Amino acid sequence: MTVTRLRLRSHTRPSAGPARVLAGFDRRVDGWFDVLRGRPVADRVFYGASALGDHGLIWAILAALRGLRSRHDWHAAVRTAAALAGETVLVNAGIKSLFRRSRPLVDTPRPRPLRQPRTSSFPSGHATSAFMAATLLAEDDPLWPLYYATAAVVAASRAHVRIHHASDVVGGAFIGLVMGRLIRHFEPLPLRPAGNA
């Protein structure tokens, strides 16, 4: 069974300077993903991660699982859930409205169904929520590598499925990391009770 390769079309040629550098970066990374596109396992992983990242679903699940472990972890779960709600409003109603960037244009069918967002391409909301949630859930948790690895896959999936440019993903990840660190600074978790380490 063969999968039709997606072809990316560009509206305009970048004028000069930073725009040209950014477009070159996006094209380069898109070429790297071309090696994986059309491979059943890679498509299954990235399309699945992209779907689970919709509306922060995967992060709600991971936060709930952490919250079941102890009262201390419950605080971490509640903080993450509240932050995800705030992040959705801030990114979709605030940051995205400042940029109005067009999403990549795909002129062939995707191998798997995918929700098509209508908001600006920059920044990637999946990447923002992923790295913010990972930063929050990672605090005081030995499973922190799992959170960041999941965030990386969810964020990268948006470039793989061509819903976002690579620079949208990098920008979103950076914003998410900053948001997560700020929340950790201003709303730190209570100390873990002795004996629950």
Short mmCIF file of C-alpha atoms in Angstrom, two decimals:
data_model
loop_
_atom_site.label_atom_id
_atom_site.label_comp_id
_atom_site.label_asym_id
_atom_site.label_seq_id
_atom_site.Cartn_x
_atom_site.Cartn_y
_atom_site.Cartn_z
CA MET A 1 0.00 0.00 0.00
CA THR A 2 1.47 3.33 -0.96
CA VAL A 3 0.78 6.63 0.67
CA THR A 4 0.67 9.73 -1.48
CA ARG A 5 3.37 12.16 -0.40
CA LEU A 6 2.23 15.56 0.70
CA ARG A 7 3.56 18.47 -1.29
CA LEU A 8 3.96 21.86 0.25
CA ARG A 9 3.21 24.95 -1.81
CA SER A 10 4.39 28.42 -0.96
CA HIS A 11 2.26 31.53 -1.44
CA THR A 12 5.00 34.09 -1.69
CA ARG A 13 8.74 34.29 -1.86
CA PRO A 14 10.22 35.71 1.34
CA SER A 15 11.49 39.24 0.77
CA ALA A 16 14.79 39.43 2.60
CA GLY A 17 16.65 39.15 5.87
CA PRO A 18 14.98 37.34 8.77
CA ALA A 19 11.98 36.24 6.69
CA ARG A 20 14.27 34.48 4.22
CA VAL A 21 16.25 32.81 7.01
CA LEU A 22 13.03 31.64 8.65
CA ALA A 23 11.65 30.28 5.39
CA GLY A 24 14.93 28.46 4.75
CA PHE A 25 14.80 26.89 8.21
CA ASP A 26 11.20 25.78 7.65
CA ARG A 27 12.06 24.22 4.27
CA ARG A 28 15.09 22.42 5.70
CA VAL A 29 13.16 20.87 8.59
CA ASP A 30 10.27 20.00 6.27
CA GLY A 31 12.77 18.10 4.13
CA TRP A 32 13.95 16.14 7.16
CA PHE A 33 10.38 15.07 7.91
CA ASP A 34 9.96 13.99 4.29
CA VAL A 35 12.19 11.03 5.15
CA LEU A 36 9.56 9.87 7.67
CA ARG A 37 6.35 10.86 5.91
CA GLY A 38 4.57 7.99 4.25
CA ARG A 39 6.12 5.43 6.60
CA PRO A 40 3.25 3.68 8.41
CA VAL A 41 4.84 3.61 11.89
CA ALA A 42 6.01 7.22 11.79
CA ASP A 43 2.65 8.43 10.46
CA ARG A 44 0.80 6.45 13.12
CA VAL A 45 2.95 7.89 15.93
CA PHE A 46 2.91 11.51 14.77
CA TYR A 47 -0.73 11.67 13.67
CA GLY A 48 -1.72 9.97 16.93
CA ALA A 49 0.38 12.40 18.98
CA SER A 50 -1.12 15.33 17.11
CA ALA A 51 -4.66 14.12 17.84
CA LEU A 52 -3.86 13.50 21.53
CA GLY A 53 -2.42 17.00 21.76
CA ASP A 54 -5.73 18.58 20.68
CA HIS A 55 -7.11 20.74 23.50
CA GLY A 56 -4.31 19.47 25.78
CA LEU A 57 -5.95 16.03 26.11
CA ILE A 58 -2.70 14.12 26.68
CA TRP A 59 -1.66 16.62 29.37
CA ALA A 60 -4.98 16.36 31.17
CA ILE A 61 -4.52 12.58 31.21
CA LEU A 62 -0.93 12.74 32.47
CA ALA A 63 -1.83 15.34 35.09
CA ALA A 64 -4.70 13.18 36.34
CA LEU A 65 -2.43 10.15 36.56
CA ARG A 66 0.12 12.11 38.55
CA GLY A 67 -2.63 13.47 40.80
CA LEU A 68 -3.64 9.96 41.83
CA ARG A 69 -0.24 9.26 43.40
CA SER A 70 -0.41 11.51 46.48
CA ARG A 71 -1.83 14.75 47.85
CA HIS A 72 1.37 16.52 46.85
CA ASP A 73 1.01 15.22 43.29
CA TRP A 74 -2.64 16.29 43.33
CA HIS A 75 -1.48 19.89 43.79
CA ALA A 76 0.75 19.49 40.72
CA ALA A 77 -2.15 18.08 38.70
CA VAL A 78 -4.55 20.89 39.64
CA ARG A 79 -1.93 23.55 38.90
CA THR A 80 -1.29 22.02 35.47
CA ALA A 81 -5.00 21.82 34.62
CA ALA A 82 -5.54 25.48 35.60
CA ALA A 83 -2.47 26.55 33.62
CA LEU A 84 -3.68 24.69 30.52
CA ALA A 85 -7.00 26.54 30.64
CA GLY A 86 -5.22 29.87 30.91
CA GLU A 87 -2.71 28.98 28.20
CA THR A 88 -5.49 28.16 25.73
CA VAL A 89 -7.04 31.60 26.13
CA LEU A 90 -3.72 33.46 26.13
CA VAL A 91 -2.32 31.74 23.04
CA ASN A 92 -5.45 31.40 20.91
CA ALA A 93 -7.16 34.69 21.74
CA GLY A 94 -4.02 36.71 22.41
CA ILE A 95 -0.68 35.73 20.92
CA LYS A 96 -1.99 34.18 17.70
CA SER A 97 -4.02 37.30 16.90
CA LEU A 98 -0.80 39.33 16.84
CA PHE A 99 0.77 37.30 14.04
CA ARG A 100 -1.88 36.02 11.60
CA ARG A 101 0.59 33.67 9.92
CA SER A 102 -0.71 31.39 7.17
CA ARG A 103 -0.47 27.66 7.76
CA PRO A 104 1.42 25.37 5.36
CA LEU A 105 -0.64 24.60 2.26
CA VAL A 106 -1.02 20.92 1.43
CA ASP A 107 -2.35 20.04 -1.99
CA THR A 108 -2.64 16.25 -1.59
CA PRO A 109 -4.73 14.19 0.87
CA ARG A 110 -3.23 13.37 4.26
CA PRO A 111 -2.83 9.66 5.05
CA ARG A 112 -4.89 10.01 8.24
CA PRO A 113 -7.78 12.26 9.32
CA LEU A 114 -6.79 15.40 11.20
CA ARG A 115 -8.61 18.36 12.73
CA GLN A 116 -7.95 21.53 10.73
CA PRO A 117 -7.51 24.58 13.00
CA ARG A 118 -8.60 28.03 11.83
CA THR A 119 -6.30 30.13 13.97
CA SER A 120 -2.94 31.66 13.03
CA SER A 121 -0.09 29.25 12.43
CA PHE A 122 2.26 31.02 14.86
CA PRO A 123 2.84 29.86 17.51
CA SER A 124 1.96 26.18 17.62
CA GLY A 125 -0.57 25.79 20.42
CA HIS A 126 0.29 22.09 20.67
CA ALA A 127 3.95 22.96 21.29
CA THR A 128 3.11 25.72 23.74
CA SER A 129 0.78 23.61 25.87
CA ALA A 130 3.10 20.60 25.63
CA PHE A 131 6.21 22.31 26.95
CA MET A 132 4.32 24.37 29.52
CA ALA A 133 2.59 21.25 30.91
CA ALA A 134 5.80 19.21 30.79
CA THR A 135 7.64 21.92 32.71
CA LEU A 136 4.93 21.98 35.38
CA LEU A 137 4.50 18.22 35.69
CA ALA A 138 8.27 17.67 35.76
CA GLU A 139 8.69 19.64 38.98
CA ASP A 140 9.56 17.34 41.86
CA ASP A 141 8.79 14.20 39.84
CA PRO A 142 11.30 11.48 38.95
CA LEU A 143 9.31 10.84 35.77
CA TRP A 144 10.32 14.25 34.37
CA PRO A 145 12.09 12.79 31.28
CA LEU A 146 8.80 11.17 30.24
CA TYR A 147 7.01 14.52 30.25
CA TYR A 148 9.63 16.27 28.14
CA ALA A 149 9.92 13.35 25.72
CA THR A 150 6.13 13.38 25.25
CA ALA A 151 6.20 17.14 24.73
CA ALA A 152 8.89 16.78 22.05
CA VAL A 153 6.87 14.16 20.13
CA VAL A 154 3.62 16.14 20.36
CA ALA A 155 5.34 19.34 19.23
CA ALA A 156 7.25 17.66 16.39
CA SER A 157 4.06 15.99 15.20
CA ARG A 158 2.70 19.36 14.10
CA ALA A 159 5.54 19.80 11.62
CA HIS A 160 5.27 16.18 10.47
CA VAL A 161 1.56 16.49 9.66
CA ARG A 162 2.16 19.92 8.11
CA ILE A 163 -0.33 21.81 10.24
CA HIS A 164 2.50 24.11 11.36
CA HIS A 165 5.80 25.39 10.03
CA ALA A 166 8.84 24.21 11.99
CA SER A 167 9.45 27.74 13.25
CA ASP A 168 5.89 27.79 14.68
CA VAL A 169 6.77 24.70 16.68
CA VAL A 170 10.09 26.09 17.94
CA GLY A 171 8.42 29.38 18.90
CA GLY A 172 5.59 27.57 20.65
CA ALA A 173 7.98 25.34 22.59
CA PHE A 174 9.96 28.37 23.75
CA ILE A 175 6.82 30.21 24.87
CA GLY A 176 5.61 27.10 26.69
CA LEU A 177 8.91 26.67 28.52
CA VAL A 178 8.89 30.33 29.61
CA MET A 179 5.27 30.09 30.77
CA GLY A 180 6.00 26.92 32.71
CA ARG A 181 9.03 28.39 34.45
CA LEU A 182 7.13 31.56 35.36
CA ILE A 183 4.28 29.56 36.86
CA ARG A 184 6.74 27.40 38.80
CA HIS A 185 8.37 30.56 40.14
CA PHE A 186 5.18 32.36 41.19
CA GLU A 187 3.11 29.27 42.12
CA PRO A 188 5.57 26.74 43.52
CA LEU A 189 4.35 23.38 44.75
CA PRO A 190 4.14 22.89 48.50
CA LEU A 191 7.02 20.92 49.98
CA ARG A 192 6.60 17.17 49.62
CA PRO A 193 5.84 15.68 53.04
CA ALA A 194 8.65 13.66 54.63
CA GLY A 195 8.39 9.98 53.78
CA ASN A 196 6.67 10.63 50.44
CA ALA A 197 9.82 11.29 48.46
#
